[in-house]
XYZ file of C-alpha atoms in Angstrom:
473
model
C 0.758 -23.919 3.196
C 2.276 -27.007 5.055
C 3.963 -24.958 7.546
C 2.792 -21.616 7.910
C 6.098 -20.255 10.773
C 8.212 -22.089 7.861
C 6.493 -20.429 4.587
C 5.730 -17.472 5.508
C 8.778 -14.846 5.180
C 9.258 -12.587 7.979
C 10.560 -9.852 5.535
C 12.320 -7.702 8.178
C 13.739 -4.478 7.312
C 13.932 -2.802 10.791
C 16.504 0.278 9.651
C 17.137 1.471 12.692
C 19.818 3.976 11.361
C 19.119 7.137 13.923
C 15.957 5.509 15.041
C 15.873 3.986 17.923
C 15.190 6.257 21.017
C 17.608 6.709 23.270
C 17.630 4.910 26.413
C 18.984 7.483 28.662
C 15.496 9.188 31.128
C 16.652 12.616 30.381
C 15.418 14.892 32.998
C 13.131 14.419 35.720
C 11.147 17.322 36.334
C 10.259 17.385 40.555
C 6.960 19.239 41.895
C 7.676 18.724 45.739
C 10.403 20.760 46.063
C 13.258 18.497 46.378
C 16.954 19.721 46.231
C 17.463 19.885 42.125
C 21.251 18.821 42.699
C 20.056 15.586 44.499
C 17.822 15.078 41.373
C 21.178 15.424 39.474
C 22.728 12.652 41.175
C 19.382 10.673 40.793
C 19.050 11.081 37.164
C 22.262 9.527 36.791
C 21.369 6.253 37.724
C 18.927 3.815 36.179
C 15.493 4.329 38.027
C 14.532 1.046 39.686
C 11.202 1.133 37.491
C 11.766 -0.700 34.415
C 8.981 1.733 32.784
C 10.237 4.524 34.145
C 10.903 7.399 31.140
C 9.946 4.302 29.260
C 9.087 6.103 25.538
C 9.655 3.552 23.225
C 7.530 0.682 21.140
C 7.189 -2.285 23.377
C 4.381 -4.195 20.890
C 3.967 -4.320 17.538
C 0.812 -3.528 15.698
C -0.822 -5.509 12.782
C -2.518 -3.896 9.978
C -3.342 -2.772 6.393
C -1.693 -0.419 3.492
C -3.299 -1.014 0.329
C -7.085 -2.043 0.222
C -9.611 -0.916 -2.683
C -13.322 -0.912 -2.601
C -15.951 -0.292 -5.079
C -14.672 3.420 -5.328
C -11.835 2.275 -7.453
C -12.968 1.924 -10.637
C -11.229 -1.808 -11.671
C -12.753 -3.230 -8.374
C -15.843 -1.795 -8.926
C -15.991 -2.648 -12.598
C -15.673 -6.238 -11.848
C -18.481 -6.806 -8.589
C -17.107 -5.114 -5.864
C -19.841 -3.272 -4.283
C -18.536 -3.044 -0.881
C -17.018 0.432 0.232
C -14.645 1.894 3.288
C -17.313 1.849 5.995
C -17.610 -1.957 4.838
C -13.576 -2.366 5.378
C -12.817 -0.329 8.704
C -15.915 -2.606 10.075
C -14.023 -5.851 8.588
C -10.856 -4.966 9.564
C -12.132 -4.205 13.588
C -13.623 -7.860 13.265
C -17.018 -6.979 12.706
C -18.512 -9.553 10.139
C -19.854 -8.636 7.208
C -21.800 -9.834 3.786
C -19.412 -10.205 1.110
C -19.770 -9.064 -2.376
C -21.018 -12.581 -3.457
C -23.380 -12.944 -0.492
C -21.130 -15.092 2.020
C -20.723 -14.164 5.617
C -16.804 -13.371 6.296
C -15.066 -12.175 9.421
C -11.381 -12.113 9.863
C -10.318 -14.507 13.031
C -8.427 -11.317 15.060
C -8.992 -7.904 14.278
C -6.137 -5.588 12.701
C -4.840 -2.796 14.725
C -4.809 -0.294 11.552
C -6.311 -0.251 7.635
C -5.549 2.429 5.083
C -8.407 2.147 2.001
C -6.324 3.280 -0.737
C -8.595 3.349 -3.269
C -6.934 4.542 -7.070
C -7.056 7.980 -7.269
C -7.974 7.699 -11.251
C -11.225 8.009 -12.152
C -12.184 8.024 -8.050
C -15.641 7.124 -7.292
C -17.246 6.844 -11.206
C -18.320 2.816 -10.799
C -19.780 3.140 -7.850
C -22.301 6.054 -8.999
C -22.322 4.596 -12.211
C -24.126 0.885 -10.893
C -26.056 3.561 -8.815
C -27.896 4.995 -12.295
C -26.916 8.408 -11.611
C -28.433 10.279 -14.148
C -25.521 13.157 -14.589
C -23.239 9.854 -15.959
C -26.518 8.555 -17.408
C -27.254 11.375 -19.776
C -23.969 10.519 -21.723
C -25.447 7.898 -24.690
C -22.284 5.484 -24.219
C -22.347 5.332 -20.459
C -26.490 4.297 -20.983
C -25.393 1.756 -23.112
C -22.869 0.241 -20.326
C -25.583 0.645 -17.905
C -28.429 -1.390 -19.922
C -25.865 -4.233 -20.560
C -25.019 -4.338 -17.226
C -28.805 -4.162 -16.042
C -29.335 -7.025 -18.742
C -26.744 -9.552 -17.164
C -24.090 -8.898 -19.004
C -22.004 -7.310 -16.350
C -18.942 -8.455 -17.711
C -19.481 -7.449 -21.142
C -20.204 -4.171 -19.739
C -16.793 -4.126 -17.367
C -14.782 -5.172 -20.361
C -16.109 -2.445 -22.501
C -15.341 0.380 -19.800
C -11.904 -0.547 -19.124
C -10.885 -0.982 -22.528
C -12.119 2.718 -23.210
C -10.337 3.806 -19.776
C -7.116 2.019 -20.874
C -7.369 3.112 -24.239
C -8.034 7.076 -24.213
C -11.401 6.648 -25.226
C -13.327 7.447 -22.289
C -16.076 9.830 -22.085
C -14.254 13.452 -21.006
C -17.583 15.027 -20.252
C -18.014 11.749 -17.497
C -14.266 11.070 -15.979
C -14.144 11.692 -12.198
C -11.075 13.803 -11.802
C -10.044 16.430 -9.294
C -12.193 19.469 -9.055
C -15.367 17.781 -10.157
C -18.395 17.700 -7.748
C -18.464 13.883 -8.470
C -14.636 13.742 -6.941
C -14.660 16.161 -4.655
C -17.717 14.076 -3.217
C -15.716 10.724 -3.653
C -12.562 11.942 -1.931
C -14.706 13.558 1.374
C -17.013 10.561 1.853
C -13.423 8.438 1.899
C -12.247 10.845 4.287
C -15.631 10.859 6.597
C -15.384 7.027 6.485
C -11.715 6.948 8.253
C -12.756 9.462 10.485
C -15.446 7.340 11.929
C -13.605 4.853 12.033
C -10.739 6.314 14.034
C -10.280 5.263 17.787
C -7.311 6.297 18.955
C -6.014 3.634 21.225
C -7.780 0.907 19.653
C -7.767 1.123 16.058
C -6.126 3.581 13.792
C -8.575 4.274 10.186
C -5.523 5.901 8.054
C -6.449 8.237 4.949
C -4.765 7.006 2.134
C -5.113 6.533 -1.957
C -3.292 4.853 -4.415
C -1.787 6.724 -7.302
C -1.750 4.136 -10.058
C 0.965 5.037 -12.793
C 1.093 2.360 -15.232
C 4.240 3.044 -17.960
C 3.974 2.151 -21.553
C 2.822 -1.288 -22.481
C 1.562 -1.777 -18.963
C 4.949 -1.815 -16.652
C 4.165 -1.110 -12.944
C 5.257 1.971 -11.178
C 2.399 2.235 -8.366
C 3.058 4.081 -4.989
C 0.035 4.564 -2.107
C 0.044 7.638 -0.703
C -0.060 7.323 3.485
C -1.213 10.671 5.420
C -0.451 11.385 8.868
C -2.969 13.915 9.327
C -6.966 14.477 9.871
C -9.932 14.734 7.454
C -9.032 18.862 8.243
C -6.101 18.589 6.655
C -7.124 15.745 3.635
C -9.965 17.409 2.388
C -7.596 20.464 1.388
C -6.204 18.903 -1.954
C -7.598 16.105 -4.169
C -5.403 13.294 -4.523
C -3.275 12.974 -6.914
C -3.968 11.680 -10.565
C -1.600 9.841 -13.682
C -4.002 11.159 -16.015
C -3.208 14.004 -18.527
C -3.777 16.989 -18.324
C -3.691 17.058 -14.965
C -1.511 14.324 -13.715
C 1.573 12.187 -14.808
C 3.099 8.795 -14.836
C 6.305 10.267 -13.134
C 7.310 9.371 -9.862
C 8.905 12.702 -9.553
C 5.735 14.460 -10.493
C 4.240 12.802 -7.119
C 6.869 13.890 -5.159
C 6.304 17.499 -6.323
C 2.238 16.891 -5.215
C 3.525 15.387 -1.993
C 5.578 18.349 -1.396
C 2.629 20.739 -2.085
C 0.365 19.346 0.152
C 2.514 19.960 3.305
C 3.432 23.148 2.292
C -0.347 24.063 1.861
C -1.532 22.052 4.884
C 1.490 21.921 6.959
C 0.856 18.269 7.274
C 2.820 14.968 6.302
C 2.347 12.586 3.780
C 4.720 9.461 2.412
C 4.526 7.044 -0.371
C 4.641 3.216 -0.395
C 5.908 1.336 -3.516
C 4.721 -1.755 -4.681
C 4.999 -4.414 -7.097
C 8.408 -4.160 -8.124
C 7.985 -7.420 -10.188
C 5.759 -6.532 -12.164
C 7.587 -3.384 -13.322
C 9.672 -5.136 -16.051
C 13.033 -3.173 -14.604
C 11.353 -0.046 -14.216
C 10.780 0.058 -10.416
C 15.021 0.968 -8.444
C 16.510 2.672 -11.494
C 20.271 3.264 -11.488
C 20.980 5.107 -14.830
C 17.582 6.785 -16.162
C 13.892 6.993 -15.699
C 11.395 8.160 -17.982
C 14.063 9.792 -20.132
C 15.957 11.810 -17.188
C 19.045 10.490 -15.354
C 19.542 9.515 -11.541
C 21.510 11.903 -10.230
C 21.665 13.559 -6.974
C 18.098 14.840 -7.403
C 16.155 12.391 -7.701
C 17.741 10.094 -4.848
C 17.325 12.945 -2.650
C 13.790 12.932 -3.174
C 13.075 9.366 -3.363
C 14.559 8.859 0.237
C 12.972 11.776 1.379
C 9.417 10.538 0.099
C 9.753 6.505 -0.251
C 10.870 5.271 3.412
C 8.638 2.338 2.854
C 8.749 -0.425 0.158
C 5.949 -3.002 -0.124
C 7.843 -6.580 -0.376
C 4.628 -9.004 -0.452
C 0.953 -8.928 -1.523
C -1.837 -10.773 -3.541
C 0.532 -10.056 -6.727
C 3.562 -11.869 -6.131
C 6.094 -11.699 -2.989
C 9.112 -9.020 -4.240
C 12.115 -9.515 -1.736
C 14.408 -11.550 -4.353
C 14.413 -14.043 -7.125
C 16.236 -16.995 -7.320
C 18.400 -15.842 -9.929
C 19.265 -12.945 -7.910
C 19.468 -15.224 -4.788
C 20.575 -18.691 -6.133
C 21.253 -20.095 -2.480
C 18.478 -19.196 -0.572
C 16.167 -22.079 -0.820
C 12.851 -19.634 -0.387
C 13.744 -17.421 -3.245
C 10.888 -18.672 -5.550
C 8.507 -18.326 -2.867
C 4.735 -16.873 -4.422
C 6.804 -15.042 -6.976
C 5.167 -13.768 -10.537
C 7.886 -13.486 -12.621
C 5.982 -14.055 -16.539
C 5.419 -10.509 -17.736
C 4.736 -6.707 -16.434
C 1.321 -5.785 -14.732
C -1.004 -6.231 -17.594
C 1.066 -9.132 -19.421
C 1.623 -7.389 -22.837
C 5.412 -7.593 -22.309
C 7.442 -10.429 -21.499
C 9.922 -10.630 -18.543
C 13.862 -11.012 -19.496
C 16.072 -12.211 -17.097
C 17.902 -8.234 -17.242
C 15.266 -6.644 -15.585
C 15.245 -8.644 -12.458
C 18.078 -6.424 -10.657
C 15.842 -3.799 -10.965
C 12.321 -5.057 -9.774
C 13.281 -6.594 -6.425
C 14.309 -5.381 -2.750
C 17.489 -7.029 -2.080
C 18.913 -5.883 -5.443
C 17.978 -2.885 -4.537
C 19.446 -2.591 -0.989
C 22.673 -3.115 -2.505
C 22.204 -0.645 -5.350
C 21.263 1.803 -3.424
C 24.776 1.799 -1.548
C 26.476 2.188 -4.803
C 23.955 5.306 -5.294
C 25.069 6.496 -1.995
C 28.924 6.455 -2.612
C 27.606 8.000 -5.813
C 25.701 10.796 -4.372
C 26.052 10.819 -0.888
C 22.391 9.282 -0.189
C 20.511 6.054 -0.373
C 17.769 6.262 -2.082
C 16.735 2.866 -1.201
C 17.085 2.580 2.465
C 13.870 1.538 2.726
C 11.939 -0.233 5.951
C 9.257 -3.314 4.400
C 5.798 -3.777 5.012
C 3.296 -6.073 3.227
C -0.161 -5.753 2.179
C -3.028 -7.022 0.560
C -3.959 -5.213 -2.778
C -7.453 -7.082 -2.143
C -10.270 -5.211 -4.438
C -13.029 -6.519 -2.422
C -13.546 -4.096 -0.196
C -12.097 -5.693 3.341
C -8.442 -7.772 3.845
C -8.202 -11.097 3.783
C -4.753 -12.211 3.949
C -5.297 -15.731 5.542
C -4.999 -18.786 4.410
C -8.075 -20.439 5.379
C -9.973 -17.554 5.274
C -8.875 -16.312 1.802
C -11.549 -14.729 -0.255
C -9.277 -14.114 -3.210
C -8.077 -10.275 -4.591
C -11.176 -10.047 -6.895
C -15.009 -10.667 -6.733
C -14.637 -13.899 -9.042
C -12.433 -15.170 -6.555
C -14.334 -15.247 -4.091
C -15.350 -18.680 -2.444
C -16.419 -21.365 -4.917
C -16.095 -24.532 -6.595
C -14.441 -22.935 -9.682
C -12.149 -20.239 -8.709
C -8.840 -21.882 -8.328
C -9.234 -23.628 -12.301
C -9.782 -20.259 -14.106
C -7.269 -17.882 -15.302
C -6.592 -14.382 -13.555
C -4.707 -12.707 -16.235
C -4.088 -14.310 -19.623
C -2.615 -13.109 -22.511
C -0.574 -14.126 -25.333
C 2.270 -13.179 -23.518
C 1.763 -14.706 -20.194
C -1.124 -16.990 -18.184
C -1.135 -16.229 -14.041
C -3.957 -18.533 -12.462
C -6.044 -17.467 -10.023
C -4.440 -20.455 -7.918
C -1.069 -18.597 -7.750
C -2.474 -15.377 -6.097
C -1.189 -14.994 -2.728
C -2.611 -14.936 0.642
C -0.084 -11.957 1.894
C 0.444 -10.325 3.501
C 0.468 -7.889 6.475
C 1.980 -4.659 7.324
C 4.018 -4.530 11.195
C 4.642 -1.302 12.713
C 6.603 -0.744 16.243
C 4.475 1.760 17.324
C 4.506 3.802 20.834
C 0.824 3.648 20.348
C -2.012 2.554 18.579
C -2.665 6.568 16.452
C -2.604 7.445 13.178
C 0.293 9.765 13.897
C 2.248 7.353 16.075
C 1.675 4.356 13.039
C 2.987 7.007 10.494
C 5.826 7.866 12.534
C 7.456 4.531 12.801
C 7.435 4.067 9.244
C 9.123 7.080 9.117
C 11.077 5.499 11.206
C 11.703 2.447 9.361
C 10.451 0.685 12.160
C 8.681 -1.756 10.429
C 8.465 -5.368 8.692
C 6.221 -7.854 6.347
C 4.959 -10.875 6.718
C 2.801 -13.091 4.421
C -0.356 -12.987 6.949
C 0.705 -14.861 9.964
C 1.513 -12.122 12.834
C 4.974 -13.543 13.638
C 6.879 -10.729 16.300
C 10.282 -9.849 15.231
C 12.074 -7.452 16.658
C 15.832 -6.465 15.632
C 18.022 -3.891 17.410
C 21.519 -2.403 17.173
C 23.962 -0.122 18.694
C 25.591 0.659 15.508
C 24.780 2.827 12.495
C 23.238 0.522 9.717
């Protein structure tokens, strides 16, 4: 990138609509016995302290949404053998071995990470390549192990995620919630943030990425963002798109989301991403997955979805320059062939419904509709990487996957190819970075100013922006 202030899009959506504190010191409270009516008089005027009372964000803070390790099964599957302890030491600048042997350290530390590993099939690969002999004793997963012992690693990969895709997985091996084998997966995740944590300095955020995937392969993925503790975590697995036990259905999440507080009194939110690759599926208007929009489902979409991810490794999903045919930037690191998988080609209708802008403006017609806005959404970006840490700069880019990873081939081989569509492992993106204005560098304090909508996206640089208004927006 020529000019990296230039190229990279500082994707601000700072909705400040009832968020900014106000600016008023409210009242002092005096321990030396001074005449409360003088105190009156005082709190009236500005103190001549410019910190004094002073209770909101003055920095912003850099970090991470949507990071997998080896614990998801695709990153595993394909050489990631790195896990969370790997990325919280990463992301505080600690340098570590990368999955292809390389020393890597990024050139500042972030201030936050969330691992958001997919909550599908949580933790299988990982004790899988281990040779653990409960998946072991299954006659299909020995013969995945032996080729993948042998050298043919990819053979092996290929073979597993076909079967995953396809329905034809092993029952008796799936990791799914209740199992020892995820129950184990989802507290070791947990333990790893919690280590991690240092309030003040760096904020490890429990996360996971529910990974619903609709029909031929259109994308509908959220990552699920807690507020809370390990205490409060542990008390419910994540949540799953496989049957019996889980769906494909947005609103099916938003139920589990709901659950969870009510159980653990704590507070979760999800973070859409990859509108592009959704194939119009991503800001409905009319209907999703058979049932109308109606006053319903916007309710619960703003209530649950006050985030949108706008830029990652996949594609950058603000606009499209058909959408926006004057803004010169439009194409910038767009994918725009096919859905997430490339079995169905894109058609210039679904566009509308796949990008952010669009779906700003939609929204408003939703809320003269219903009443609410079910996309008034703040922005962050992300990575998506699946190698276990972030790397979301440009000369330090280590690629989403293990084959990407630094060498003389990587930027001449395919990524995804298909009949329908070929995406080259040249046009993944280096992007991108979530921005919080938080009052403090805390899990709870990061959580709250995206409930805030306090936040933006860029592409990887850590450009400050900072937009305020008196009036409602």
């Amino acid at each position: 990138m020529t000019s990296t202030i230039l190229r990279s899009f500082v994707l601000a959506a700072l909705t400040l609509a009832g968020a900014l504190p106000a600016f008023a010191q409210g009242d002092i409270v005096d321990t030396h016995g001074h005449d409360p009516a003088g105190l009156d008089v005082q709190n009236k005027k500005p103190p001549y302290s410019p910190n004094a009372g002073r209770n909101f964000p003055d920095r912003p803070l850099f970090g991470e949404t949507h990071l997998h390790t080896t614990l998801s099964m695709d990153a595993g599957t394909f050489g990631a053998v790195l896990g969370p302890r790997d990325a919280y030491r990463f992301a505080k600048g600690e340098e570590i071995v990368s999955n292809t042997g390389q020393p890597v350290r990024i050139s500042r530390p972030l201030d936050f990470t969330v691992v958001t590993d997919h909550s599908d099939n949580m933790g299988f690969f990982s004790e899988f390549a281990a040779g653990n002999p409960d998946i072991l004793a299954n006659p299909t997963a020995k013969g995945w192990y032996d080729l993948f012992k042998s050298g043919e690693g990819a053979k092996a990969a290929l073979q597993i995620i076909t079967a995953f895709s396809t329905g034809k997985f092993p029952p008796e091996i799936l990791s799914v919630p209740g199992t020892k084998l995820y129950r184990d997966t989802w507290k070791d995740m947990i333990a790893a943030a919690e280590e991690a944590n240092e309030p003040g300095r760096f904020s490890a955020i429990i996360g996971y990425e529910w990974t619903s995937q609709v029909g031929t392969g259109d994308n509908l993925h959220r990552n699920v963002i807690y507020r809370d503790g390990g205490d409060l975590a542990v008390q419910m697995d994540p949540m799953v798109t496989l049957p019996p036990m889980g769906s494909q259905d947005p609103v099916d999440l938003w139920k589990w989301m709901g659950a969870y507080e009510e159980k653990t009194g704590g507070d979760v939110l999800a973070i859409a991403h990859n509108g592009n690759l959704s194939n119009g599926l991503m800001f409905p208007t009319i209907e999703q997955f058979g049932k109308p929009v109606d006053a319903e489902y916007v309710t619960e979409r703003a209530k649950w979805e006050k985030i949108y991810e706008v830029t990652q490794t996949k594609g950058t999903g603000e606009t499209h320059p058909n959408l926006s045919p004057n803004d010169e930037f439009a194409d910038f690191e767009i994918w725009d062939k096919a859905n997430l998988v490339a079995t169905t080609a894109k058609t210039p209708d679904m566009l509308e419904f796949e990008y952010a802008r669009s779906a700003l403006l939609n929204g408003m017609k939703l809320e003269a509709q219903f009443g609410i806005n079910p996309y008034k959404f703040g922005m962050v970006g992300s990575t998506d990487s699946h190698l276990g840490f972030s790397s979301s700069e440009e000369d330090n880019f280590f690629g989403k996957t293990v084959s990407m990873e630094p060498n003389p081939e990587r930027m001449l081989k395919p990524f995804v190819k298909t009949p329908i569509a070929t995406i080259n492992e040249w046009e993944v993106g280096a992007s991108g970075l979530a921005v919080v204005w938080a009052t403090e560098n805390t899990r709870a304090s990061i959580f709250d100013a995206m409930e805030r909508k306090e936040t933006y996206a860029t592409t990887g640089t850590r450009i400050t922006v900072r937009f305020l208004s008196l009036i409602h927006i």
